[in-house]
Every structure is written in structure tokens, then in C-alpha cells.
Amino acid sequence: MAEYRIDELARTAGSTVRNIRAYQDRGLLPPPRLEGRVGIYDDSHLARLRLIGKLLARGYTFAIIKDLLSAWETGKDVGEVLGLEKVLTDPWSDEIPGTATLEELTATFGGDLEPAEIERRLARTMELGLIEPEGDHFRVPSPRLLHVGAELVAAGIPVEAVLDIAGQIRDDCDVIAGRFVDLVREHVFQRLEDEGGEDVAEAAAMVRRMRPLVKMVVDPFIARAMESRVQAALGTQLEEIRDHMAAAVTADDAAARR
């Protein structure tokens, strides 16, 4: 096994002497073997140092890194823990974000408005997360949602009403997501925690299975609800049209008899 002084270890790992000492102070890196007054590090320190660098680059805090390293030392698979983190942070949609300029947005959603009104609607749209400022244009996280909004506006629905319903649907979806997460937390994650968190891979697999399950449950319920609502709404409208036509026929008959 290779041996390193602290400056050699820092150079080999692509780190700094200051970082190594800071990691030791935080309990992330074991102390070196002493030969007189000189600290001697080995390949295990080098591997640990490189792992710490990778975890920091992925945005982990020192506290989380310490927990992961403790899990590693007790025989648990850090790769499984990182795999769970990847599953939890991966996007749930395969939709590719788009971009739009201010001119394109105003042309689609009201180009004849006053500048102050345009600014107000832009702020509301950003608040809903439908667009995000990005330099001289806007990032569109979901072009599909923006397309739906454009179609509704083109059908004659006011922009304000479209934004209102977008906010309501977003909140409704947040409730649905919360129910699924609470279900899995109560019956899967809590059990894993009670068992000592041994099977991290099982938790990651469960999160993966949730992705298609959510759509499989939500889509049929939405379809049935829309079918029922549309039939009820149009049924009422058809009855009103029939009543109006019947009244018109009766009036025509009465006029003809006179």
C-alpha cells in the first residue's frame, strides 16, 4: 500500500492540505499513522478523500457525508444510498424544457395589453412555475402546459381564468402527490427505518415503481371524472336547448292559429 505525507496526499487526490485537515476535524477522514511527528497516510485515506470530493460535488452536506461514510464503515453499501438519492432527484417526466421570448409570449397571450399588465401576468406565470427567466428569454419547464394554456386562450377563455385554473390544478396535484408519498412513507420507508434501514435498494426500487403507478391511477380517475362532468354539463345544456326549441314551436303554432 502506498504511503503519503499530507502534501503528497493532497496533490494525488486533487485536494488541498487545508481541506484534508478540515475533513479530519469534522471526523470525515481518519487520522494518519504517526512516524515521529510526521503523519503518514495510505491508499485508504486517498480513496476516502476522493469519495468526499465526489459527494461534495453532488451537493451533499458534511453532515450527510459523515452519515454515508459511517454506513460504509459498518458494511452498508454507499452505492445503494447514492442510488436512492438518484431515484429521488431524477425528474419524473421525460418532457424536454423549451424556451420562449417575451415577444412570443405576449403575441400568444395578449399582445395588445399595456406594459404594466404584461409585467403583472408574467409575474403570475413565473409564480406558477410555468416560465422561468433565463437571460434575454424565458425557460419553459413544460412546453405542453404552455401549449394547453395557448389553446384555451385561443378558444376564448381569458388569460386570468387560465392562470387561475392552472394554480388550482397545481395545488390539486400537490395533494395527490402528497397522498402517494405519505402512503409509501408509512408502509415502506417507516418499515425500513424500523428495521434499521438495511435494505436501501428496496426503497429505491419502490420509488421507481411509483412513477408509472401514479400515472396509471390518476389517468383513469381523471378520464372518468371528465366523462361524468362533461355529460352532466352538456346534458343540462341540451335540456335547455330542447326547452327553448319546444317553446319556440309552441309560440309559432299559437301565432299560426291567430
Tab-separated table of C-alpha atoms in Angstrom:
chain	number	residue	atom	x	y	z
A	1	MET	CA	0.000	0.000	0.000
A	2	ALA	CA	1.361	3.384	-0.994
A	3	GLU	CA	2.163	5.910	1.695
A	4	TYR	CA	1.811	9.681	1.507
A	5	ARG	CA	2.689	12.726	3.517
A	6	ILE	CA	-0.161	15.203	3.770
A	7	ASP	CA	1.040	17.377	0.894
A	8	GLU	CA	1.538	14.307	-1.318
A	9	LEU	CA	-1.944	13.038	-0.454
A	10	ALA	CA	-3.491	16.399	-1.302
A	11	ARG	CA	-1.692	16.570	-4.646
A	12	THR	CA	-2.608	12.981	-5.588
A	13	ALA	CA	-6.265	13.420	-4.636
A	14	GLY	CA	-6.597	16.816	-6.307
A	15	SER	CA	-7.388	18.434	-2.967
A	16	THR	CA	-5.555	20.757	-0.572
A	17	VAL	CA	-3.767	20.332	2.744
A	18	ARG	CA	-6.265	22.722	4.274
A	19	ASN	CA	-9.207	20.572	3.108
A	20	ILE	CA	-7.622	17.396	4.445
A	21	ARG	CA	-7.185	18.941	7.881
A	22	ALA	CA	-10.741	20.276	7.794
A	23	TYR	CA	-12.106	16.813	6.913
A	24	GLN	CA	-10.144	15.310	9.799
A	25	ASP	CA	-11.518	17.923	12.199
A	26	ARG	CA	-15.060	17.040	11.068
A	27	GLY	CA	-14.475	13.335	11.523
A	28	LEU	CA	-14.725	12.566	7.804
A	29	LEU	CA	-11.138	11.410	7.360
A	30	PRO	CA	-9.331	9.075	9.797
A	31	PRO	CA	-6.151	10.448	11.376
A	32	PRO	CA	-2.833	9.392	9.842
A	33	ARG	CA	-0.350	6.939	11.293
A	34	LEU	CA	2.374	8.860	13.075
A	35	GLU	CA	6.051	8.277	12.474
A	36	GLY	CA	7.647	10.587	14.972
A	37	ARG	CA	5.937	13.898	14.315
A	38	VAL	CA	5.092	13.154	10.664
A	39	GLY	CA	1.641	11.933	9.653
A	40	ILE	CA	1.641	9.090	7.139
A	41	TYR	CA	-1.444	8.455	5.014
A	42	ASP	CA	-2.179	5.441	2.807
A	43	ASP	CA	-4.438	4.403	-0.082
A	44	SER	CA	-7.463	4.072	2.196
A	45	HIS	CA	-7.145	7.769	3.017
A	46	LEU	CA	-6.791	8.531	-0.699
A	47	ALA	CA	-9.949	6.570	-1.558
A	48	ARG	CA	-11.861	8.264	1.275
A	49	LEU	CA	-10.655	11.687	0.181
A	50	ARG	CA	-11.739	11.117	-3.422
A	51	LEU	CA	-15.159	9.895	-2.270
A	52	ILE	CA	-15.612	13.007	-0.121
A	53	GLY	CA	-14.788	15.159	-3.130
A	54	LYS	CA	-17.371	13.387	-5.283
A	55	LEU	CA	-20.062	13.698	-2.615
A	56	LEU	CA	-19.353	17.402	-2.128
A	57	ALA	CA	-19.553	17.898	-5.902
A	58	ARG	CA	-23.025	16.308	-5.856
A	59	GLY	CA	-24.197	18.818	-3.263
A	60	TYR	CA	-24.070	16.709	-0.110
A	61	THR	CA	-23.515	18.482	3.189
A	62	PHE	CA	-20.747	17.469	5.581
A	63	ALA	CA	-23.327	16.010	7.973
A	64	ILE	CA	-24.821	13.758	5.284
A	65	ILE	CA	-21.353	12.725	4.075
A	66	LYS	CA	-20.440	11.743	7.622
A	67	ASP	CA	-23.573	9.571	7.847
A	68	LEU	CA	-22.813	7.929	4.495
A	69	LEU	CA	-19.227	7.197	5.483
A	70	SER	CA	-20.398	5.755	8.786
A	71	ALA	CA	-22.780	3.497	6.868
A	72	TRP	CA	-19.914	2.432	4.616
A	73	GLU	CA	-17.715	1.621	7.615
A	74	THR	CA	-20.438	-0.563	9.139
A	75	GLY	CA	-20.731	-2.642	5.989
A	76	LYS	CA	-23.613	-0.928	4.227
A	77	ASP	CA	-23.427	-0.195	0.521
A	78	VAL	CA	-22.896	3.520	-0.109
A	79	GLY	CA	-23.680	2.852	-3.760
A	80	GLU	CA	-27.201	1.839	-2.750
A	81	VAL	CA	-27.605	5.030	-0.734
A	82	LEU	CA	-26.422	7.100	-3.702
A	83	GLY	CA	-28.727	5.083	-5.949
A	84	LEU	CA	-31.686	6.018	-3.750
A	85	GLU	CA	-30.629	9.669	-3.900
A	86	LYS	CA	-30.531	9.488	-7.695
A	87	VAL	CA	-34.011	7.941	-7.825
A	88	LEU	CA	-35.362	10.641	-5.517
A	89	THR	CA	-33.854	13.514	-7.503
A	90	ASP	CA	-34.353	12.258	-11.076
A	91	PRO	CA	-37.118	14.113	-12.967
A	92	TRP	CA	-40.470	12.311	-13.145
A	93	SER	CA	-41.151	13.495	-16.671
A	94	ASP	CA	-39.320	12.846	-19.919
A	95	GLU	CA	-40.512	16.185	-21.283
A	96	ILE	CA	-37.722	18.372	-22.633
A	97	PRO	CA	-37.895	22.011	-21.438
A	98	GLY	CA	-38.223	24.709	-24.071
A	99	THR	CA	-37.646	28.434	-24.370
A	100	ALA	CA	-39.749	31.447	-25.299
A	101	THR	CA	-39.076	35.129	-25.802
A	102	LEU	CA	-41.133	37.928	-24.318
A	103	GLU	CA	-42.407	38.779	-27.791
A	104	GLU	CA	-43.602	35.199	-28.353
A	105	LEU	CA	-45.392	35.094	-25.003
A	106	THR	CA	-47.129	38.421	-25.457
A	107	ALA	CA	-48.172	37.525	-29.008
A	108	THR	CA	-49.742	34.289	-27.758
A	109	PHE	CA	-51.300	35.511	-24.523
A	110	GLY	CA	-52.247	39.114	-25.227
A	111	GLY	CA	-50.099	41.363	-27.392
A	112	ASP	CA	-52.433	44.382	-27.087
A	113	LEU	CA	-52.026	44.780	-23.327
A	114	GLU	CA	-50.417	47.674	-21.519
A	115	PRO	CA	-46.790	47.080	-20.356
A	116	ALA	CA	-47.844	47.111	-16.690
A	117	GLU	CA	-50.452	44.404	-17.315
A	118	ILE	CA	-47.944	42.309	-19.253
A	119	GLU	CA	-45.497	42.560	-16.332
A	120	ARG	CA	-48.213	41.513	-13.886
A	121	ARG	CA	-49.166	38.467	-15.942
A	122	LEU	CA	-45.534	37.497	-16.410
A	123	ALA	CA	-45.032	37.646	-12.646
A	124	ARG	CA	-48.096	35.450	-12.093
A	125	THR	CA	-46.931	32.950	-14.721
A	126	MET	CA	-43.478	32.760	-13.121
A	127	GLU	CA	-45.056	32.332	-9.697
A	128	LEU	CA	-46.901	29.268	-11.024
A	129	GLY	CA	-43.619	27.874	-12.366
A	130	LEU	CA	-44.808	27.886	-15.982
A	131	ILE	CA	-41.871	30.030	-17.112
A	132	GLU	CA	-38.502	30.941	-15.606
A	133	PRO	CA	-36.358	33.969	-16.534
A	134	GLU	CA	-33.126	32.945	-18.246
A	135	GLY	CA	-31.035	35.774	-19.683
A	136	ASP	CA	-32.861	37.539	-22.520
A	137	HIS	CA	-35.560	34.863	-22.787
A	138	PHE	CA	-37.630	32.519	-20.622
A	139	ARG	CA	-37.113	28.842	-19.884
A	140	VAL	CA	-40.333	26.814	-20.230
A	141	PRO	CA	-40.134	23.731	-17.939
A	142	SER	CA	-43.207	22.185	-19.572
A	143	PRO	CA	-43.943	23.248	-23.160
A	144	ARG	CA	-47.037	21.003	-23.014
A	145	LEU	CA	-48.580	23.105	-20.255
A	146	LEU	CA	-47.829	26.304	-22.133
A	147	HIS	CA	-49.408	24.800	-25.260
A	148	VAL	CA	-52.563	23.878	-23.318
A	149	GLY	CA	-52.780	27.430	-21.993
A	150	ALA	CA	-52.394	28.849	-25.501
A	151	GLU	CA	-55.165	26.573	-26.812
A	152	LEU	CA	-57.536	27.629	-24.021
A	153	VAL	CA	-56.841	31.317	-24.679
A	154	ALA	CA	-57.361	30.752	-28.415
A	155	ALA	CA	-60.738	29.169	-27.566
A	156	GLY	CA	-61.806	32.437	-25.936
A	157	ILE	CA	-61.011	31.789	-22.265
A	158	PRO	CA	-59.442	34.843	-20.564
A	159	VAL	CA	-55.783	34.551	-19.599
A	160	GLU	CA	-56.619	35.321	-15.970
A	161	ALA	CA	-59.048	32.399	-15.849
A	162	VAL	CA	-56.450	30.099	-17.411
A	163	LEU	CA	-53.859	31.140	-14.820
A	164	ASP	CA	-56.396	30.667	-12.026
A	165	ILE	CA	-57.241	27.123	-13.104
A	166	ALA	CA	-53.533	26.344	-13.568
A	167	GLY	CA	-52.907	27.313	-9.950
A	168	GLN	CA	-55.857	25.256	-8.718
A	169	ILE	CA	-54.810	22.167	-10.692
A	170	ARG	CA	-51.236	22.541	-9.454
A	171	ASP	CA	-52.488	22.587	-5.860
A	172	ASP	CA	-54.766	19.591	-6.509
A	173	CYS	CA	-51.843	17.632	-7.969
A	174	ASP	CA	-49.720	18.529	-4.956
A	175	VAL	CA	-52.397	16.967	-2.717
A	176	ILE	CA	-52.440	13.800	-4.865
A	177	ALA	CA	-48.637	13.552	-4.791
A	178	GLY	CA	-48.667	14.048	-1.033
A	179	ARG	CA	-51.096	11.174	-0.584
A	180	PHE	CA	-48.896	8.811	-2.592
A	181	VAL	CA	-45.758	9.868	-0.751
A	182	ASP	CA	-47.474	9.515	2.652
A	183	LEU	CA	-48.659	6.039	1.648
A	184	VAL	CA	-45.154	4.873	0.752
A	185	ARG	CA	-43.553	6.649	3.718
A	186	GLU	CA	-45.947	4.968	6.152
A	187	HIS	CA	-45.814	1.448	4.747
A	188	VAL	CA	-42.328	1.220	3.176
A	189	PHE	CA	-39.894	3.853	4.423
A	190	GLN	CA	-41.091	3.633	8.015
A	191	ARG	CA	-40.674	-0.149	7.965
A	192	LEU	CA	-37.163	0.193	6.576
A	193	GLU	CA	-36.338	2.700	9.283
A	194	ASP	CA	-37.749	0.402	11.981
A	195	GLU	CA	-35.595	-2.408	10.594
A	196	GLY	CA	-32.501	-0.251	10.772
A	197	GLY	CA	-32.551	0.987	7.178
A	198	GLU	CA	-30.756	-2.109	5.951
A	199	ASP	CA	-32.422	-2.510	2.570
A	200	VAL	CA	-31.905	0.844	0.865
A	201	ALA	CA	-32.163	-0.834	-2.528
A	202	GLU	CA	-35.747	-1.858	-1.719
A	203	ALA	CA	-36.670	1.760	-1.022
A	204	ALA	CA	-35.107	2.882	-4.320
A	205	ALA	CA	-36.962	0.135	-6.197
A	206	MET	CA	-40.247	1.203	-4.602
A	207	VAL	CA	-39.742	4.813	-5.689
A	208	ARG	CA	-39.028	3.610	-9.238
A	209	ARG	CA	-42.261	1.587	-9.228
A	210	MET	CA	-44.220	4.614	-8.072
A	211	ARG	CA	-43.522	6.528	-11.286
A	212	PRO	CA	-45.773	4.530	-13.643
A	213	LEU	CA	-48.207	3.676	-10.838
A	214	VAL	CA	-49.070	7.323	-10.220
A	215	LYS	CA	-49.982	7.879	-13.878
A	216	MET	CA	-51.845	4.561	-14.059
A	217	VAL	CA	-54.056	5.606	-11.145
A	218	VAL	CA	-54.523	9.294	-11.942
A	219	ASP	CA	-55.303	8.952	-15.671
A	220	PRO	CA	-58.381	6.658	-15.276
A	221	PHE	CA	-59.804	8.748	-12.445
A	222	ILE	CA	-59.359	11.947	-14.461
A	223	ALA	CA	-60.931	10.305	-17.522
A	224	ARG	CA	-63.966	9.091	-15.567
A	225	ALA	CA	-64.393	12.402	-13.788
A	226	MET	CA	-64.211	14.345	-17.067
A	227	GLU	CA	-66.681	11.967	-18.714
A	228	SER	CA	-69.149	12.417	-15.884
A	229	ARG	CA	-68.712	16.186	-15.674
A	230	VAL	CA	-68.930	16.758	-19.438
A	231	GLN	CA	-72.026	14.587	-19.774
A	232	ALA	CA	-73.709	16.394	-16.878
A	233	ALA	CA	-72.822	19.844	-18.211
A	234	LEU	CA	-73.788	19.138	-21.816
A	235	GLY	CA	-76.863	17.220	-20.684
A	236	THR	CA	-78.120	20.296	-18.846
A	237	GLN	CA	-77.345	22.480	-21.843
A	238	LEU	CA	-79.140	20.092	-24.208
A	239	GLU	CA	-82.230	20.149	-21.978
A	240	GLU	CA	-82.205	23.945	-22.042
A	241	ILE	CA	-81.904	23.915	-25.853
A	242	ARG	CA	-84.782	21.414	-26.125
A	243	ASP	CA	-86.940	23.510	-23.807
A	244	HIS	CA	-86.140	26.639	-25.804
A	245	MET	CA	-86.964	24.908	-29.114
A	246	ALA	CA	-90.192	23.487	-27.716
A	247	ALA	CA	-91.224	26.936	-26.506
A	248	ALA	CA	-90.425	28.399	-29.917
A	249	VAL	CA	-92.530	25.746	-31.685
A	250	THR	CA	-95.430	26.394	-29.306
A	251	ALA	CA	-95.195	30.132	-29.954
A	252	ASP	CA	-95.132	29.562	-33.723
A	253	ASP	CA	-98.210	27.309	-33.507
A	254	ALA	CA	-100.069	29.885	-31.467
A	255	ALA	CA	-99.160	32.587	-33.973
A	256	ALA	CA	-100.320	30.429	-36.854
A	257	ARG	CA	-103.712	29.771	-35.214
A	258	ARG	CA	-104.242	33.505	-34.754
